[in-house]
Amino acid sequence: MFDRTDLLCYACLPDGASFSDNIAAASRAGFTELSFWLMSIDVGRKELGSLEAVREVLDQHGMRATSLEFMTAWTHASNGEHLEELDVMLAAAEVFEPELVMVGCMTPEIPDFARAAANLRVQCQQLGAQGVKLGLEFLPWSALPNPQAVLQLVDTVAEDNLGFVIDTWHFTRAGMDYDALAQLPGDKVHFIQVADALPEQPDEDIMEQTLGYRCAPGEGVVDWPRMLQLWRDMGIACPIGTEMFSNKVKAMSLDDGAQYLHETLQRPFRE
């Protein structure tokens, strides 16, 4: 069931190296799939000259851009901004042929839920025409803070290619409700992002923690045996990748960081 656990969120790598060197290091570490923020792909485009040249580097190393992220304008746009964002994603999807595009909400409120659902429906239809799934991620600081909220929206949009992304770090800051997570239909879970978390502190800056202090599986509060059994019971069969944003990793050399990210991703699945 867990046979795709070699996926890296590109942005987790140590800083400072070229795009091409980053891809080579990820490949040496054992990764075969990648998740890219569009800003990371744009860095590669500027370095290499075109999106097609970026794709060529991935192909040379046997790497696939499995997931592209992160579309958010659908939550609030009434002036076509979400269509501009969609056009950029469609152009990238045409070149990279991803399995998944990730979507989410970064704001504490969605001003017009019906309009947001309609915007997201259009994105599902347009990307679905290219054979792409969409994965909706819950973010604990947002208007979609937990599994219940994303389940409601996916049911409202009612597009076959729209499903869910489970990020285990966000899960720890969304109440760690394993029963709520179990309510998501397993066949609609399109992607799982793995990291652990230290116990939540009352005065923590959640964005600072999110982007710099995630920890390796087994070093935090996630009950990994329970989590993996839950995924088995849900019948989940999707790519699983590391999204461990960590200042500790950022301070490593490129190869050491890539290898650490790959080795720690495998830990829950070896035990």
Short mmCIF file of C-alpha atoms in Angstrom, two decimals:
data_model
loop_
_atom_site.label_atom_id
_atom_site.label_comp_id
_atom_site.label_asym_id
_atom_site.label_seq_id
_atom_site.Cartn_x
_atom_site.Cartn_y
_atom_site.Cartn_z
CA MET A 1 0.00 0.00 0.00
CA PHE A 2 2.80 2.43 0.86
CA ASP A 3 4.85 1.89 -2.28
CA ARG A 4 5.40 5.54 -3.26
CA THR A 5 7.46 7.04 -0.44
CA ASP A 6 10.27 8.66 -2.41
CA LEU A 7 8.75 12.10 -2.95
CA LEU A 8 10.43 15.35 -1.95
CA CYS A 9 8.97 18.81 -1.55
CA TYR A 10 11.72 20.67 -3.42
CA ALA A 11 11.54 23.73 -1.17
CA CYS A 12 12.73 21.67 1.82
CA LEU A 13 16.26 21.32 0.43
CA PRO A 14 19.12 23.41 1.83
CA ASP A 15 19.48 26.80 0.19
CA GLY A 16 22.30 28.05 -2.00
CA ALA A 17 22.75 25.52 -4.81
CA SER A 18 21.59 25.78 -8.40
CA PHE A 19 18.35 24.20 -9.55
CA SER A 20 20.22 21.55 -11.53
CA ASP A 21 22.46 20.68 -8.57
CA ASN A 22 19.42 20.40 -6.31
CA ILE A 23 17.76 17.92 -8.66
CA ALA A 24 20.94 15.87 -8.92
CA ALA A 25 21.31 15.75 -5.11
CA ALA A 26 17.68 14.73 -4.66
CA SER A 27 18.19 11.91 -7.14
CA ARG A 28 21.38 10.72 -5.43
CA ALA A 29 19.52 10.65 -2.11
CA GLY A 30 16.93 8.25 -3.52
CA PHE A 31 14.03 10.54 -4.42
CA THR A 32 12.17 9.78 -7.64
CA GLU A 33 9.25 12.22 -7.36
CA LEU A 34 9.01 15.91 -6.55
CA SER A 35 6.47 18.45 -5.42
CA PHE A 36 7.15 21.98 -6.65
CA TRP A 37 5.88 25.35 -5.66
CA LEU A 38 5.50 27.41 -8.84
CA MET A 39 8.05 29.89 -7.49
CA SER A 40 10.63 27.10 -7.37
CA ILE A 41 9.90 26.14 -10.96
CA ASP A 42 10.26 29.80 -11.91
CA VAL A 43 13.74 29.85 -10.36
CA GLY A 44 14.60 26.87 -12.54
CA ARG A 45 13.12 28.57 -15.60
CA LYS A 46 15.21 31.69 -15.07
CA GLU A 47 18.33 29.59 -14.55
CA LEU A 48 17.81 27.24 -17.49
CA GLY A 49 15.90 29.42 -19.92
CA SER A 50 12.50 27.73 -20.24
CA LEU A 51 10.04 25.39 -18.56
CA GLU A 52 10.96 22.79 -21.16
CA ALA A 53 14.60 22.98 -20.08
CA VAL A 54 13.53 22.44 -16.46
CA ARG A 55 11.56 19.37 -17.53
CA GLU A 56 14.61 18.10 -19.39
CA VAL A 57 16.73 18.27 -16.23
CA LEU A 58 14.10 16.27 -14.35
CA ASP A 59 14.00 13.69 -17.12
CA GLN A 60 17.77 13.37 -17.15
CA HIS A 61 17.69 12.34 -13.49
CA GLY A 62 14.62 10.10 -13.75
CA MET A 63 12.56 12.50 -11.65
CA ARG A 64 8.87 13.29 -11.99
CA ALA A 65 7.09 16.48 -10.97
CA THR A 66 4.20 14.61 -9.36
CA SER A 67 2.65 17.64 -7.67
CA LEU A 68 2.52 21.37 -8.42
CA GLU A 69 1.36 23.88 -5.84
CA PHE A 70 -0.25 26.10 -4.58
CA MET A 71 -3.41 27.79 -5.91
CA THR A 72 -5.17 30.07 -3.42
CA ALA A 73 -6.80 32.91 -5.40
CA TRP A 74 -10.01 30.91 -5.86
CA THR A 75 -10.90 31.57 -2.22
CA HIS A 76 -11.48 35.29 -2.66
CA ALA A 77 -11.17 36.37 -6.30
CA SER A 78 -14.10 38.11 -7.95
CA ASN A 79 -12.08 40.01 -10.56
CA GLY A 80 -10.54 37.16 -12.52
CA GLU A 81 -7.37 36.83 -10.42
CA HIS A 82 -8.10 33.15 -9.93
CA LEU A 83 -8.24 32.70 -13.71
CA GLU A 84 -4.82 34.30 -14.09
CA GLU A 85 -3.45 31.93 -11.47
CA LEU A 86 -5.14 29.05 -13.26
CA ASP A 87 -3.58 30.02 -16.60
CA VAL A 88 -0.10 29.92 -15.05
CA MET A 89 -0.80 26.51 -13.56
CA LEU A 90 -2.25 25.16 -16.80
CA ALA A 91 0.88 26.22 -18.68
CA ALA A 92 3.10 24.49 -16.12
CA ALA A 93 0.91 21.38 -16.11
CA GLU A 94 1.17 21.12 -19.88
CA VAL A 95 4.95 20.91 -19.63
CA PHE A 96 5.37 18.82 -16.46
CA GLU A 97 2.31 16.55 -16.69
CA PRO A 98 1.77 16.38 -12.91
CA GLU A 99 -0.54 13.90 -11.27
CA LEU A 100 -1.78 16.54 -8.85
CA VAL A 101 -2.19 20.27 -8.32
CA MET A 102 -2.55 21.40 -4.72
CA VAL A 103 -5.02 24.06 -3.61
CA GLY A 104 -5.80 25.67 -0.30
CA CYS A 105 -6.83 28.75 1.64
CA MET A 106 -4.26 31.04 3.27
CA THR A 107 -6.70 33.53 4.82
CA PRO A 108 -8.75 33.28 8.04
CA GLU A 109 -12.00 33.93 6.19
CA ILE A 110 -13.58 33.10 2.84
CA PRO A 111 -15.80 36.12 2.08
CA ASP A 112 -18.20 34.27 -0.23
CA PHE A 113 -18.23 30.49 0.16
CA ALA A 114 -20.49 29.90 -2.85
CA ARG A 115 -18.29 32.00 -5.14
CA ALA A 116 -15.15 30.26 -3.85
CA ALA A 117 -16.70 26.86 -4.54
CA ALA A 118 -17.65 27.99 -8.04
CA ASN A 119 -14.11 29.26 -8.67
CA LEU A 120 -12.64 25.99 -7.48
CA ARG A 121 -15.08 24.04 -9.64
CA VAL A 122 -13.78 25.88 -12.73
CA GLN A 123 -10.20 25.04 -11.78
CA CYS A 124 -11.13 21.37 -11.35
CA GLN A 125 -12.76 21.29 -14.75
CA GLN A 126 -9.93 23.03 -16.57
CA LEU A 127 -7.15 20.96 -15.00
CA GLY A 128 -9.27 17.83 -15.22
CA ALA A 129 -9.27 18.26 -18.99
CA GLN A 130 -5.50 17.66 -18.78
CA GLY A 131 -6.00 14.58 -16.61
CA VAL A 132 -4.88 16.35 -13.42
CA LYS A 133 -6.31 15.81 -9.95
CA LEU A 134 -6.64 18.60 -7.39
CA GLY A 135 -5.80 18.13 -3.72
CA LEU A 136 -7.34 20.44 -1.12
CA GLU A 137 -5.16 20.91 1.96
CA PHE A 138 -6.41 21.99 5.37
CA LEU A 139 -4.28 24.67 7.06
CA PRO A 140 -4.92 25.31 10.76
CA TRP A 141 -4.65 29.12 10.57
CA SER A 142 -7.06 29.37 7.65
CA ALA A 143 -10.79 29.30 6.94
CA LEU A 144 -10.30 25.60 6.11
CA PRO A 145 -8.53 24.58 9.32
CA ASN A 146 -9.33 20.88 9.68
CA PRO A 147 -10.56 17.72 7.92
CA GLN A 148 -14.22 18.57 8.51
CA ALA A 149 -13.91 21.89 6.69
CA VAL A 150 -12.22 20.51 3.59
CA LEU A 151 -14.67 17.60 3.45
CA GLN A 152 -17.56 20.06 3.37
CA LEU A 153 -16.01 22.03 0.53
CA VAL A 154 -15.11 18.99 -1.56
CA ASP A 155 -18.69 17.75 -1.19
CA THR A 156 -19.99 21.17 -2.27
CA VAL A 157 -17.76 21.44 -5.34
CA ALA A 158 -18.63 17.86 -6.33
CA GLU A 159 -15.98 17.35 -9.01
CA ASP A 160 -14.60 13.84 -9.40
CA ASN A 161 -10.96 14.98 -9.61
CA LEU A 162 -11.07 17.03 -6.39
CA GLY A 163 -9.81 15.31 -3.27
CA PHE A 164 -7.63 15.88 -0.23
CA VAL A 165 -4.06 16.42 0.89
CA ILE A 166 -3.08 15.28 4.38
CA ASP A 167 -0.12 17.11 5.88
CA THR A 168 0.83 15.47 9.17
CA TRP A 169 2.39 18.67 10.55
CA HIS A 170 -0.79 20.64 9.93
CA PHE A 171 -2.72 17.75 11.46
CA THR A 172 -0.87 18.31 14.75
CA ARG A 173 -1.95 21.97 14.82
CA ALA A 174 -5.52 21.19 13.75
CA GLY A 175 -6.39 19.29 16.93
CA MET A 176 -4.81 15.88 16.19
CA ASP A 177 -8.27 14.41 15.69
CA TYR A 178 -7.64 10.96 14.24
CA ASP A 179 -11.37 10.20 14.16
CA ALA A 180 -12.03 13.32 12.06
CA LEU A 181 -9.24 12.35 9.69
CA ALA A 182 -10.83 8.93 9.28
CA GLN A 183 -13.97 10.58 7.87
CA LEU A 184 -12.13 11.53 4.68
CA PRO A 185 -12.83 8.99 1.92
CA GLY A 186 -9.55 7.18 1.40
CA ASP A 187 -9.90 6.97 -2.37
CA LYS A 188 -10.07 10.78 -2.46
CA VAL A 189 -6.82 11.31 -0.54
CA HIS A 190 -4.49 12.27 -3.38
CA PHE A 191 -1.29 13.12 -1.50
CA ILE A 192 0.23 12.82 1.99
CA GLN A 193 2.97 15.16 3.26
CA VAL A 194 5.02 13.85 6.13
CA ALA A 195 6.70 15.64 9.02
CA ASP A 196 6.45 15.51 12.79
CA ALA A 197 5.91 18.34 15.27
CA LEU A 198 7.03 19.27 18.73
CA PRO A 199 4.29 19.87 21.29
CA GLU A 200 2.32 23.02 20.57
CA GLN A 201 3.19 26.01 22.77
CA PRO A 202 0.58 28.61 23.76
CA ASP A 203 2.67 31.54 22.51
CA GLU A 204 4.14 29.98 19.39
CA ASP A 205 4.24 31.81 16.05
CA ILE A 206 2.54 29.22 13.86
CA MET A 207 4.02 30.46 10.60
CA GLU A 208 7.52 30.50 12.07
CA GLN A 209 7.00 26.95 13.32
CA THR A 210 5.52 25.86 10.00
CA LEU A 211 8.44 27.12 7.92
CA GLY A 212 11.37 26.39 10.20
CA TYR A 213 10.72 23.95 13.00
CA ARG A 214 9.13 20.80 11.64
CA CYS A 215 10.92 17.68 12.79
CA ALA A 216 11.55 14.18 11.55
CA PRO A 217 8.97 11.41 12.01
CA GLY A 218 9.37 9.86 15.44
CA GLU A 219 10.78 13.03 17.00
CA GLY A 220 7.44 14.67 17.80
CA VAL A 221 3.87 14.13 18.84
CA VAL A 222 2.43 12.12 15.92
CA ASP A 223 1.47 8.55 16.83
CA TRP A 224 2.93 6.92 13.72
CA PRO A 225 1.72 3.33 14.27
CA ARG A 226 -1.79 4.66 14.78
CA MET A 227 -1.50 6.98 11.78
CA LEU A 228 -0.28 4.28 9.40
CA GLN A 229 -2.96 1.86 10.55
CA LEU A 230 -5.55 4.56 9.99
CA TRP A 231 -4.31 5.09 6.44
CA ARG A 232 -4.47 1.33 5.83
CA ASP A 233 -8.01 1.18 7.17
CA MET A 234 -8.97 4.10 4.92
CA GLY A 235 -7.56 2.28 1.91
CA ILE A 236 -5.26 5.15 1.00
CA ALA A 237 -2.97 4.51 -1.96
CA CYS A 238 -1.32 7.76 -3.00
CA PRO A 239 2.13 9.39 -3.20
CA ILE A 240 3.70 10.11 0.19
CA GLY A 241 6.37 12.77 0.46
CA THR A 242 8.46 14.66 2.96
CA GLU A 243 7.54 18.27 3.66
CA MET A 244 9.87 18.91 6.56
CA PHE A 245 10.64 22.61 6.53
CA SER A 246 13.47 22.75 9.01
CA ASN A 247 16.18 25.25 9.86
CA LYS A 248 18.25 22.23 10.88
CA VAL A 249 18.09 20.88 7.32
CA LYS A 250 18.67 24.30 5.78
CA ALA A 251 22.00 24.47 7.67
CA MET A 252 23.24 21.18 6.18
CA SER A 253 25.22 20.68 3.01
CA LEU A 254 23.08 19.94 -0.03
CA ASP A 255 23.83 16.21 -0.15
CA ASP A 256 23.58 15.76 3.62
CA GLY A 257 20.26 17.58 3.68
CA ALA A 258 18.80 15.60 0.79
CA GLN A 259 19.92 12.31 2.31
CA TYR A 260 18.54 13.25 5.73
CA LEU A 261 15.18 14.16 4.20
CA HIS A 262 15.00 10.84 2.37
CA GLU A 263 16.14 8.71 5.30
CA THR A 264 13.74 10.31 7.78
CA LEU A 265 10.82 9.98 5.35
CA GLN A 266 11.33 6.21 5.32
CA ARG A 267 11.36 5.81 9.12
CA PRO A 268 7.62 5.27 9.74
CA PHE A 269 7.38 2.72 6.96
CA ARG A 270 10.28 0.58 8.23
CA GLU A 271 8.87 0.11 11.71
#
